[in-house]
Amino acid sequence: MISPQLKQFIERIPKAELHCHLEGSIQPRTLIELAGRHGIELPFEDEQGAKAFYEFTDLNQFLGIFALACGTLKTAADFETITVDLGEDAARQNIPYREVFFTQAYHDRRDVPWQQVIEGLASGRRINKERFGVEMWFIADIDRTIDPQEAVRLVEKAHESREVAGIIGIGLDSQEIGYPASRQKAAYDLATELGFKKVAHAGEDAGPESVWDALKSLGVQRIDHGVRSIDDEQLIAHLVETQIPLTVCPVSNIALKVYPQMSAHPIKRLMDAGVLVTINSDDPPMFHTDLVNDYLQVTETFDLAVDDIETLARNSFEASFMQAESKAKYLADFGAEVAQLKRELFG
Ligand code: HPA
Ligand code: ZN
């Protein structure tokens, strides 16, 4: 059992989140409101119904439901609404800094123009800073399955909109098996040329070879998930040596049956091996979680100590794509706040 003090420590410690999908973070009440705005039928009527509906068998079946949630997003105002929800949620959980994925391929399929999406992200991000003091940046994700030429065009569009919408990086998501990272090398080469940060989902549905592929073909600076690296000793040694961070999403991995239960999850083994691990919530309402709950579940299952939690939270700022000056400031504030929090809670 987690003591009330340890629970408070997890709730109140400053955390950065680096792996969270905008379209997968729509709260059921907002989803129902958006569906109402546009006269769209959902397979559930209320929040309880949504909770019962969000049960998954695997990644690919989940992606079908993710696309269904995307179906409620049409206008800039819709994208602003969900961005601001995520800012408010960040403030509630003491997440002063959040890097958030969005995946335009899902919006292209419904003919929602890039400009509508960008307008909503830009105004939502501004509101989050003003209203909640939350700093938010976006990572434009390439759906692995899209045509490589389309992925190159996405990077070009991200470059045109990077200032207005706060786009710092390029990522890769969706169906992992059958669509190797190397397919999208051209888009990542362009991203490198344009000075974008680069990440990729890998080692979630597929094994360590998929992580190697993302590292070698795309030159990514972080791996999203990456948990199946545990099956390759050489890869673990490489991750330890380079300190390339993993953005691990423990509750997501259980929800999508990557591991049967939390006790089988490799997060503690990755930490103990010296990999730079961060905890993240992926698509929190769809996985019945939030960032605090992900920390709580890992703490409970692996009996983490206060210092382990502090390390995980500090890692989240270290692994972020902030400018050096900004990172130094966040880390200094983090040190002071954690020292104060420990005195207050643990004497
Ligand atoms: N994996 C791949 N694609 C995704 C995920 C994920 O966990 N969440 C949303 N899109
Ligand atoms: Zn993800």
PDB file of C-alpha atoms in Angstrom, residues 25-312:
ATOM      1  CA  SER A  25      -6.650  12.766 -24.505  1.00  0.00           C
ATOM      2  CA  ILE A  26     -10.211  13.934 -25.119  1.00  0.00           C
ATOM      3  CA  GLN A  27     -12.200  13.534 -21.914  1.00  0.00           C
ATOM      4  CA  PRO A  28     -15.481  11.611 -22.455  1.00  0.00           C
ATOM      5  CA  ARG A  29     -17.573  14.655 -21.468  1.00  0.00           C
ATOM      6  CA  THR A  30     -15.762  16.759 -24.081  1.00  0.00           C
ATOM      7  CA  LEU A  31     -16.112  14.027 -26.686  1.00  0.00           C
ATOM      8  CA  ILE A  32     -19.850  13.920 -26.075  1.00  0.00           C
ATOM      9  CA  GLU A  33     -20.010  17.728 -26.284  1.00  0.00           C
ATOM     10  CA  LEU A  34     -18.048  17.768 -29.568  1.00  0.00           C
ATOM     11  CA  ALA A  35     -20.236  15.039 -31.046  1.00  0.00           C
ATOM     12  CA  GLY A  36     -23.248  17.184 -30.050  1.00  0.00           C
ATOM     13  CA  ARG A  37     -21.743  20.254 -31.769  1.00  0.00           C
ATOM     14  CA  HIS A  38     -21.524  18.379 -35.063  1.00  0.00           C
ATOM     15  CA  GLY A  39     -24.458  15.965 -34.874  1.00  0.00           C
ATOM     16  CA  ILE A  40     -22.161  12.927 -34.776  1.00  0.00           C
ATOM     17  CA  GLU A  41     -23.379   9.646 -33.264  1.00  0.00           C
ATOM     18  CA  LEU A  42     -21.062   7.983 -30.747  1.00  0.00           C
ATOM     19  CA  PRO A  43     -21.316   4.346 -29.625  1.00  0.00           C
ATOM     20  CA  PHE A  44     -22.008   5.601 -26.068  1.00  0.00           C
ATOM     21  CA  GLU A  45     -24.217   8.263 -24.515  1.00  0.00           C
ATOM     22  CA  ASP A  46     -22.558   9.242 -21.272  1.00  0.00           C
ATOM     23  CA  GLU A  47     -19.278   9.129 -19.393  1.00  0.00           C
ATOM     24  CA  GLN A  48     -20.083   5.733 -17.877  1.00  0.00           C
ATOM     25  CA  GLY A  49     -20.784   4.369 -21.339  1.00  0.00           C
ATOM     26  CA  ALA A  50     -17.465   5.715 -22.626  1.00  0.00           C
ATOM     27  CA  LYS A  51     -15.599   4.033 -19.788  1.00  0.00           C
ATOM     28  CA  ALA A  52     -17.208   0.701 -20.584  1.00  0.00           C
ATOM     29  CA  PHE A  53     -16.503   1.185 -24.299  1.00  0.00           C
ATOM     30  CA  TYR A  54     -12.763   1.835 -23.805  1.00  0.00           C
ATOM     31  CA  GLU A  55     -11.592  -1.754 -23.553  1.00  0.00           C
ATOM     32  CA  PHE A  56      -8.932  -2.903 -26.004  1.00  0.00           C
ATOM     33  CA  THR A  57      -7.484  -6.127 -27.351  1.00  0.00           C
ATOM     34  CA  ASP A  58      -4.326  -4.730 -28.977  1.00  0.00           C
ATOM     35  CA  LEU A  59      -2.714  -1.677 -30.595  1.00  0.00           C
ATOM     36  CA  ASN A  60      -4.421  -2.013 -33.976  1.00  0.00           C
ATOM     37  CA  GLN A  61      -7.912  -2.393 -32.536  1.00  0.00           C
ATOM     38  CA  PHE A  62      -7.179   0.600 -30.281  1.00  0.00           C
ATOM     39  CA  LEU A  63      -6.178   2.682 -33.320  1.00  0.00           C
ATOM     40  CA  GLY A  64      -9.649   2.112 -34.792  1.00  0.00           C
ATOM     41  CA  ILE A  65     -11.214   3.619 -31.651  1.00  0.00           C
ATOM     42  CA  PHE A  66      -8.651   6.449 -31.709  1.00  0.00           C
ATOM     43  CA  ALA A  67      -9.823   7.249 -35.266  1.00  0.00           C
ATOM     44  CA  LEU A  68     -13.422   7.256 -34.034  1.00  0.00           C
ATOM     45  CA  ALA A  69     -12.568   9.865 -31.374  1.00  0.00           C
ATOM     46  CA  CYS A  70     -10.818  11.941 -34.069  1.00  0.00           C
ATOM     47  CA  GLY A  71     -14.118  11.937 -35.966  1.00  0.00           C
ATOM     48  CA  THR A  72     -15.530  14.549 -33.549  1.00  0.00           C
ATOM     49  CA  LEU A  73     -12.836  17.110 -34.470  1.00  0.00           C
ATOM     50  CA  LYS A  74     -13.704  19.425 -37.339  1.00  0.00           C
ATOM     51  CA  THR A  75     -12.971  23.070 -36.624  1.00  0.00           C
ATOM     52  CA  ALA A  76     -10.212  25.186 -35.107  1.00  0.00           C
ATOM     53  CA  ALA A  77     -12.511  25.716 -32.102  1.00  0.00           C
ATOM     54  CA  ASP A  78     -12.644  21.943 -31.527  1.00  0.00           C
ATOM     55  CA  PHE A  79      -8.856  21.683 -31.513  1.00  0.00           C
ATOM     56  CA  GLU A  80      -8.660  24.672 -29.177  1.00  0.00           C
ATOM     57  CA  THR A  81     -11.155  23.017 -26.793  1.00  0.00           C
ATOM     58  CA  ILE A  82      -9.165  19.789 -26.475  1.00  0.00           C
ATOM     59  CA  THR A  83      -5.841  21.630 -26.201  1.00  0.00           C
ATOM     60  CA  VAL A  84      -7.174  23.772 -23.350  1.00  0.00           C
ATOM     61  CA  ASP A  85      -8.609  20.669 -21.630  1.00  0.00           C
ATOM     62  CA  LEU A  86      -5.113  19.224 -21.687  1.00  0.00           C
ATOM     63  CA  GLY A  87      -3.659  22.441 -20.231  1.00  0.00           C
ATOM     64  CA  GLU A  88      -6.173  22.479 -17.396  1.00  0.00           C
ATOM     65  CA  ASP A  89      -5.492  18.807 -16.725  1.00  0.00           C
ATOM     66  CA  ALA A  90      -1.740  19.535 -16.663  1.00  0.00           C
ATOM     67  CA  ALA A  91      -2.199  22.254 -14.044  1.00  0.00           C
ATOM     68  CA  ARG A  92      -4.310  19.885 -11.905  1.00  0.00           C
ATOM     69  CA  GLN A  93      -1.522  17.278 -11.898  1.00  0.00           C
ATOM     70  CA  ASN A  94       1.435  19.653 -11.440  1.00  0.00           C
ATOM     71  CA  ILE A  95       2.686  19.244 -14.983  1.00  0.00           C
ATOM     72  CA  PRO A  96       4.102  22.705 -15.800  1.00  0.00           C
ATOM     73  CA  TYR A  97       5.538  21.486 -19.112  1.00  0.00           C
ATOM     74  CA  ARG A  98       3.948  19.115 -21.637  1.00  0.00           C
ATOM     75  CA  GLU A  99       5.053  17.955 -25.100  1.00  0.00           C
ATOM     76  CA  VAL A 100       2.017  16.713 -27.005  1.00  0.00           C
ATOM     77  CA  PHE A 101       1.661  14.667 -30.219  1.00  0.00           C
ATOM     78  CA  PHE A 102      -0.889  15.359 -32.912  1.00  0.00           C
ATOM     79  CA  THR A 103      -1.343  13.159 -35.967  1.00  0.00           C
ATOM     80  CA  GLN A 104      -2.552  15.030 -39.046  1.00  0.00           C
ATOM     81  CA  ALA A 105      -3.024  11.856 -41.127  1.00  0.00           C
ATOM     82  CA  TYR A 106      -6.193  11.107 -39.137  1.00  0.00           C
ATOM     83  CA  HIS A 107      -7.515  14.605 -39.919  1.00  0.00           C
ATOM     84  CA  ASP A 108      -6.511  14.453 -43.596  1.00  0.00           C
ATOM     85  CA  ARG A 109      -8.647  11.312 -43.923  1.00  0.00           C
ATOM     86  CA  ARG A 110     -11.657  13.402 -42.857  1.00  0.00           C
ATOM     87  CA  ASP A 111     -10.666  16.412 -44.979  1.00  0.00           C
ATOM     88  CA  VAL A 112      -9.972  18.631 -41.972  1.00  0.00           C
ATOM     89  CA  PRO A 113      -7.447  21.166 -43.259  1.00  0.00           C
ATOM     90  CA  TRP A 114      -4.057  21.585 -41.611  1.00  0.00           C
ATOM     91  CA  GLN A 115      -4.774  25.292 -41.077  1.00  0.00           C
ATOM     92  CA  GLN A 116      -7.836  24.533 -38.907  1.00  0.00           C
ATOM     93  CA  VAL A 117      -5.770  22.202 -36.723  1.00  0.00           C
ATOM     94  CA  ILE A 118      -2.901  24.679 -36.424  1.00  0.00           C
ATOM     95  CA  GLU A 119      -5.207  27.559 -35.533  1.00  0.00           C
ATOM     96  CA  GLY A 120      -6.740  25.543 -32.691  1.00  0.00           C
ATOM     97  CA  LEU A 121      -3.379  24.343 -31.375  1.00  0.00           C
ATOM     98  CA  ALA A 122      -1.947  27.873 -31.482  1.00  0.00           C
ATOM     99  CA  SER A 123      -4.790  29.534 -29.591  1.00  0.00           C
ATOM    100  CA  GLY A 124      -5.122  26.631 -27.119  1.00  0.00           C
ATOM    101  CA  ARG A 125      -1.442  26.773 -26.332  1.00  0.00           C
ATOM    102  CA  ARG A 126      -1.611  30.538 -25.719  1.00  0.00           C
ATOM    103  CA  ILE A 127      -4.598  30.135 -23.390  1.00  0.00           C
ATOM    104  CA  ASN A 128      -2.798  27.374 -21.457  1.00  0.00           C
ATOM    105  CA  LYS A 129       0.146  29.641 -20.769  1.00  0.00           C
ATOM    106  CA  GLU A 130      -2.006  32.613 -19.732  1.00  0.00           C
ATOM    107  CA  ARG A 131      -4.712  30.792 -17.785  1.00  0.00           C
ATOM    108  CA  PHE A 132      -2.858  27.861 -16.216  1.00  0.00           C
ATOM    109  CA  GLY A 133       0.844  28.770 -16.460  1.00  0.00           C
ATOM    110  CA  VAL A 134       1.363  25.552 -18.455  1.00  0.00           C
ATOM    111  CA  GLU A 135       3.968  25.469 -21.202  1.00  0.00           C
ATOM    112  CA  MET A 136       2.933  23.260 -24.108  1.00  0.00           C
ATOM    113  CA  TRP A 137       4.820  22.251 -27.252  1.00  0.00           C
ATOM    114  CA  PHE A 138       3.679  20.020 -30.096  1.00  0.00           C
ATOM    115  CA  ILE A 139       5.278  17.117 -31.932  1.00  0.00           C
ATOM    116  CA  ALA A 140       3.825  16.452 -35.386  1.00  0.00           C
ATOM    117  CA  ASP A 141       3.523  12.682 -35.682  1.00  0.00           C
ATOM    118  CA  ILE A 142       3.803  10.800 -38.954  1.00  0.00           C
ATOM    119  CA  ASP A 143       1.372   7.879 -39.090  1.00  0.00           C
ATOM    120  CA  ARG A 144       3.758   5.027 -40.009  1.00  0.00           C
ATOM    121  CA  THR A 145       1.378   3.712 -42.655  1.00  0.00           C
ATOM    122  CA  ILE A 146       1.195   6.856 -44.828  1.00  0.00           C
ATOM    123  CA  ASP A 147       2.911   7.274 -48.149  1.00  0.00           C
ATOM    124  CA  PRO A 148       6.501   8.490 -47.600  1.00  0.00           C
ATOM    125  CA  GLN A 149       5.931  11.465 -49.926  1.00  0.00           C
ATOM    126  CA  GLU A 150       2.976  12.514 -47.794  1.00  0.00           C
ATOM    127  CA  ALA A 151       5.216  12.303 -44.717  1.00  0.00           C
ATOM    128  CA  VAL A 152       7.723  14.643 -46.378  1.00  0.00           C
ATOM    129  CA  ARG A 153       4.890  17.113 -47.049  1.00  0.00           C
ATOM    130  CA  LEU A 154       3.854  16.888 -43.392  1.00  0.00           C
ATOM    131  CA  VAL A 155       7.364  17.902 -42.292  1.00  0.00           C
ATOM    132  CA  GLU A 156       7.244  20.832 -44.740  1.00  0.00           C
ATOM    133  CA  LYS A 157       3.909  21.969 -43.306  1.00  0.00           C
ATOM    134  CA  ALA A 158       5.171  21.545 -39.742  1.00  0.00           C
ATOM    135  CA  HIS A 159       8.105  23.780 -40.645  1.00  0.00           C
ATOM    136  CA  GLU A 160       5.799  26.501 -42.038  1.00  0.00           C
ATOM    137  CA  SER A 161       3.706  26.413 -38.845  1.00  0.00           C
ATOM    138  CA  ARG A 162       6.420  25.785 -36.260  1.00  0.00           C
ATOM    139  CA  GLU A 163       6.483  29.302 -34.834  1.00  0.00           C
ATOM    140  CA  VAL A 164       2.758  29.918 -34.692  1.00  0.00           C
ATOM    141  CA  ALA A 165       1.825  26.541 -33.180  1.00  0.00           C
ATOM    142  CA  GLY A 166       4.950  25.768 -31.120  1.00  0.00           C
ATOM    143  CA  ILE A 167       5.928  22.632 -33.068  1.00  0.00           C
ATOM    144  CA  ILE A 168       9.306  21.435 -31.815  1.00  0.00           C
ATOM    145  CA  GLY A 169       9.605  17.989 -33.246  1.00  0.00           C
ATOM    146  CA  ILE A 170       8.600  15.202 -35.599  1.00  0.00           C
ATOM    147  CA  GLY A 171       7.387  11.802 -34.372  1.00  0.00           C
ATOM    148  CA  LEU A 172       6.139   8.473 -35.688  1.00  0.00           C
ATOM    149  CA  ASP A 173       3.110   6.552 -34.461  1.00  0.00           C
ATOM    150  CA  SER A 174       0.290   4.103 -35.295  1.00  0.00           C
ATOM    151  CA  GLN A 175       0.634   0.585 -36.689  1.00  0.00           C
ATOM    152  CA  GLU A 176       4.159  -0.629 -35.901  1.00  0.00           C
ATOM    153  CA  ILE A 177       4.179  -4.145 -37.351  1.00  0.00           C
ATOM    154  CA  GLY A 178       4.560  -4.191 -41.141  1.00  0.00           C
ATOM    155  CA  TYR A 179       5.621  -0.528 -41.386  1.00  0.00           C
ATOM    156  CA  PRO A 180       9.329  -0.214 -40.489  1.00  0.00           C
ATOM    157  CA  ALA A 181      10.623   3.174 -39.409  1.00  0.00           C
ATOM    158  CA  SER A 182      13.088   3.147 -42.313  1.00  0.00           C
ATOM    159  CA  ARG A 183      10.121   3.663 -44.730  1.00  0.00           C
ATOM    160  CA  GLN A 184       9.932   7.244 -43.456  1.00  0.00           C
ATOM    161  CA  LYS A 185      13.649   8.055 -43.718  1.00  0.00           C
ATOM    162  CA  ALA A 186      13.123  10.829 -46.277  1.00  0.00           C
ATOM    163  CA  ALA A 187      10.799  12.753 -43.928  1.00  0.00           C
ATOM    164  CA  TYR A 188      13.270  12.410 -41.053  1.00  0.00           C
ATOM    165  CA  ASP A 189      16.185  13.510 -43.238  1.00  0.00           C
ATOM    166  CA  LEU A 190      14.231  16.660 -44.005  1.00  0.00           C
ATOM    167  CA  ALA A 191      13.383  17.088 -40.310  1.00  0.00           C
ATOM    168  CA  THR A 192      17.113  16.918 -39.530  1.00  0.00           C
ATOM    169  CA  GLU A 193      17.872  19.526 -42.172  1.00  0.00           C
ATOM    170  CA  LEU A 194      15.208  21.826 -40.738  1.00  0.00           C
ATOM    171  CA  GLY A 195      16.481  21.447 -37.174  1.00  0.00           C
ATOM    172  CA  PHE A 196      13.475  19.601 -35.718  1.00  0.00           C
ATOM    173  CA  LYS A 197      13.825  17.312 -32.722  1.00  0.00           C
ATOM    174  CA  LYS A 198      13.090  13.703 -33.691  1.00  0.00           C
ATOM    175  CA  VAL A 199      11.309  10.906 -31.835  1.00  0.00           C
ATOM    176  CA  ALA A 200       9.524   7.696 -32.809  1.00  0.00           C
ATOM    177  CA  HIS A 201       7.151   5.194 -31.238  1.00  0.00           C
ATOM    178  CA  ALA A 202       9.026   1.874 -31.378  1.00  0.00           C
ATOM    179  CA  GLY A 203       9.380  -1.310 -29.362  1.00  0.00           C
ATOM    180  CA  GLU A 204       5.718  -1.284 -28.306  1.00  0.00           C
ATOM    181  CA  ASP A 205       3.973  -3.695 -30.701  1.00  0.00           C
ATOM    182  CA  ALA A 206       7.204  -4.896 -32.339  1.00  0.00           C
ATOM    183  CA  GLY A 207      10.437  -6.044 -30.707  1.00  0.00           C
ATOM    184  CA  PRO A 208      13.903  -4.543 -30.233  1.00  0.00           C
ATOM    185  CA  GLU A 209      14.679  -4.663 -33.978  1.00  0.00           C
ATOM    186  CA  SER A 210      12.079  -1.903 -34.390  1.00  0.00           C
ATOM    187  CA  VAL A 211      13.921   0.281 -31.845  1.00  0.00           C
ATOM    188  CA  TRP A 212      17.229  -0.316 -33.637  1.00  0.00           C
ATOM    189  CA  ASP A 213      15.544   0.650 -36.907  1.00  0.00           C
ATOM    190  CA  ALA A 214      14.260   3.963 -35.477  1.00  0.00           C
ATOM    191  CA  LEU A 215      17.687   4.744 -33.987  1.00  0.00           C
ATOM    192  CA  LYS A 216      19.736   3.795 -37.051  1.00  0.00           C
ATOM    193  CA  SER A 217      17.470   4.861 -39.939  1.00  0.00           C
ATOM    194  CA  LEU A 218      15.927   7.979 -38.441  1.00  0.00           C
ATOM    195  CA  GLY A 219      18.493   9.150 -35.874  1.00  0.00           C
ATOM    196  CA  VAL A 220      15.843   9.830 -33.233  1.00  0.00           C
ATOM    197  CA  GLN A 221      16.788  11.524 -29.950  1.00  0.00           C
ATOM    198  CA  ARG A 222      14.141   9.749 -27.856  1.00  0.00           C
ATOM    199  CA  ILE A 223      12.184   6.523 -28.193  1.00  0.00           C
ATOM    200  CA  ASP A 224       8.472   6.526 -27.366  1.00  0.00           C
ATOM    201  CA  HIS A 225       7.629   3.344 -25.432  1.00  0.00           C
ATOM    202  CA  GLY A 226      10.780   1.344 -26.293  1.00  0.00           C
ATOM    203  CA  VAL A 227       9.896  -1.101 -23.538  1.00  0.00           C
ATOM    204  CA  ARG A 228      10.638  -4.185 -25.636  1.00  0.00           C
ATOM    205  CA  SER A 229      14.290  -3.094 -25.767  1.00  0.00           C
ATOM    206  CA  ILE A 230      14.501  -5.217 -22.611  1.00  0.00           C
ATOM    207  CA  ASP A 231      14.667  -8.300 -24.861  1.00  0.00           C
ATOM    208  CA  ASP A 232      18.033  -7.258 -26.364  1.00  0.00           C
ATOM    209  CA  GLU A 233      21.050  -6.912 -24.073  1.00  0.00           C
ATOM    210  CA  GLN A 234      23.091  -5.037 -26.655  1.00  0.00           C
ATOM    211  CA  LEU A 235      20.313  -2.528 -27.176  1.00  0.00           C
ATOM    212  CA  ILE A 236      20.020  -1.950 -23.431  1.00  0.00           C
ATOM    213  CA  ALA A 237      23.783  -1.371 -23.269  1.00  0.00           C
ATOM    214  CA  HIS A 238      23.446   1.130 -26.138  1.00  0.00           C
ATOM    215  CA  LEU A 239      20.576   2.998 -24.454  1.00  0.00           C
ATOM    216  CA  VAL A 240      22.530   3.166 -21.197  1.00  0.00           C
ATOM    217  CA  GLU A 241      25.667   4.411 -22.921  1.00  0.00           C
ATOM    218  CA  THR A 242      23.931   7.066 -25.061  1.00  0.00           C
ATOM    219  CA  GLN A 243      21.304   7.973 -22.423  1.00  0.00           C
ATOM    220  CA  ILE A 244      18.716   8.160 -25.201  1.00  0.00           C
ATOM    221  CA  PRO A 245      15.534   8.477 -23.121  1.00  0.00           C
ATOM    222  CA  LEU A 246      12.518   6.192 -23.259  1.00  0.00           C
ATOM    223  CA  THR A 247       9.083   7.738 -22.784  1.00  0.00           C
ATOM    224  CA  VAL A 248       7.442   4.761 -21.105  1.00  0.00           C
ATOM    225  CA  CYS A 249       3.635   4.567 -20.734  1.00  0.00           C
ATOM    226  CA  PRO A 250       3.054   1.750 -18.237  1.00  0.00           C
ATOM    227  CA  VAL A 251      -0.755   1.795 -17.967  1.00  0.00           C
ATOM    228  CA  SER A 252      -1.087   2.062 -21.760  1.00  0.00           C
ATOM    229  CA  ASN A 253       1.090  -1.044 -22.148  1.00  0.00           C
ATOM    230  CA  ILE A 254      -1.232  -3.038 -19.908  1.00  0.00           C
ATOM    231  CA  ALA A 255      -4.373  -1.652 -21.595  1.00  0.00           C
ATOM    232  CA  LEU A 256      -3.044  -2.646 -25.038  1.00  0.00           C
ATOM    233  CA  LYS A 257      -1.839  -6.051 -23.795  1.00  0.00           C
ATOM    234  CA  VAL A 258       1.865  -5.457 -24.417  1.00  0.00           C
ATOM    235  CA  TYR A 259       2.260  -7.033 -20.946  1.00  0.00           C
ATOM    236  CA  PRO A 260      -0.426  -9.045 -19.143  1.00  0.00           C
ATOM    237  CA  GLN A 261      -0.178  -7.169 -15.849  1.00  0.00           C
ATOM    238  CA  MET A 262       1.935  -4.426 -14.250  1.00  0.00           C
ATOM    239  CA  SER A 263       4.154  -6.869 -12.361  1.00  0.00           C
ATOM    240  CA  ALA A 264       5.344  -8.211 -15.747  1.00  0.00           C
ATOM    241  CA  HIS A 265       6.205  -4.706 -17.043  1.00  0.00           C
ATOM    242  CA  PRO A 266       9.960  -4.110 -17.546  1.00  0.00           C
ATOM    243  CA  ILE A 267      10.033  -0.489 -16.270  1.00  0.00           C
ATOM    244  CA  LYS A 268      11.871  -1.318 -13.036  1.00  0.00           C
ATOM    245  CA  ARG A 269      14.364  -3.534 -14.844  1.00  0.00           C
ATOM    246  CA  LEU A 270      15.013  -0.703 -17.330  1.00  0.00           C
ATOM    247  CA  MET A 271      15.545   1.751 -14.456  1.00  0.00           C
ATOM    248  CA  ASP A 272      17.844  -0.654 -12.616  1.00  0.00           C
ATOM    249  CA  ALA A 273      19.890  -1.222 -15.785  1.00  0.00           C
ATOM    250  CA  GLY A 274      20.571   2.529 -15.991  1.00  0.00           C
ATOM    251  CA  VAL A 275      18.299   3.463 -18.914  1.00  0.00           C
ATOM    252  CA  LEU A 276      16.966   7.038 -18.802  1.00  0.00           C
ATOM    253  CA  VAL A 277      13.294   6.249 -18.149  1.00  0.00           C
ATOM    254  CA  THR A 278      10.382   8.683 -17.960  1.00  0.00           C
ATOM    255  CA  ILE A 279       6.742   7.928 -17.054  1.00  0.00           C
ATOM    256  CA  ASN A 280       3.939   9.132 -19.336  1.00  0.00           C
ATOM    257  CA  SER A 281       0.224   8.545 -19.850  1.00  0.00           C
ATOM    258  CA  ASP A 282      -0.125   8.216 -23.692  1.00  0.00           C
ATOM    259  CA  ASP A 283      -3.928   8.465 -24.238  1.00  0.00           C
ATOM    260  CA  PRO A 284      -5.026   8.884 -20.622  1.00  0.00           C
ATOM    261  CA  PRO A 285      -8.862   8.874 -20.657  1.00  0.00           C
ATOM    262  CA  MET A 286      -8.925   5.987 -23.116  1.00  0.00           C
ATOM    263  CA  PHE A 287      -6.718   3.951 -20.781  1.00  0.00           C
ATOM    264  CA  HIS A 288      -8.639   5.003 -17.628  1.00  0.00           C
ATOM    265  CA  THR A 289      -5.556   6.769 -16.308  1.00  0.00           C
ATOM    266  CA  ASP A 290      -3.751  10.074 -15.867  1.00  0.00           C
ATOM    267  CA  LEU A 291      -0.076  10.811 -15.271  1.00  0.00           C
ATOM    268  CA  VAL A 292      -0.418  10.672 -11.478  1.00  0.00           C
ATOM    269  CA  ASN A 293      -2.120   7.280 -11.736  1.00  0.00           C
ATOM    270  CA  ASP A 294       0.673   5.934 -13.943  1.00  0.00           C
ATOM    271  CA  TYR A 295       3.222   6.972 -11.288  1.00  0.00           C
ATOM    272  CA  LEU A 296       1.038   5.497  -8.525  1.00  0.00           C
ATOM    273  CA  GLN A 297       0.610   2.145 -10.251  1.00  0.00           C
ATOM    274  CA  VAL A 298       4.338   1.768 -10.915  1.00  0.00           C
ATOM    275  CA  THR A 299       5.165   2.847  -7.357  1.00  0.00           C
ATOM    276  CA  GLU A 300       2.706   0.384  -5.875  1.00  0.00           C
ATOM    277  CA  THR A 301       3.713  -2.554  -8.075  1.00  0.00           C
ATOM    278  CA  PHE A 302       7.472  -2.126  -7.723  1.00  0.00           C
ATOM    279  CA  ASP A 303       7.531  -0.639  -4.247  1.00  0.00           C
ATOM    280  CA  LEU A 304       9.389   2.477  -5.439  1.00  0.00           C
ATOM    281  CA  ALA A 305      11.050   4.741  -2.891  1.00  0.00           C
ATOM    282  CA  VAL A 306      10.749   8.527  -2.663  1.00  0.00           C
ATOM    283  CA  ASP A 307      14.134   8.870  -4.371  1.00  0.00           C
ATOM    284  CA  ASP A 308      13.044   6.666  -7.297  1.00  0.00           C
ATOM    285  CA  ILE A 309      10.032   8.904  -7.865  1.00  0.00           C
ATOM    286  CA  GLU A 310      12.204  11.995  -7.651  1.00  0.00           C
ATOM    287  CA  THR A 311      14.570  10.486 -10.249  1.00  0.00           C
ATOM    288  CA  LEU A 312      11.720   9.646 -12.618  1.00  0.00           C
TER     289      LEU A 312
END
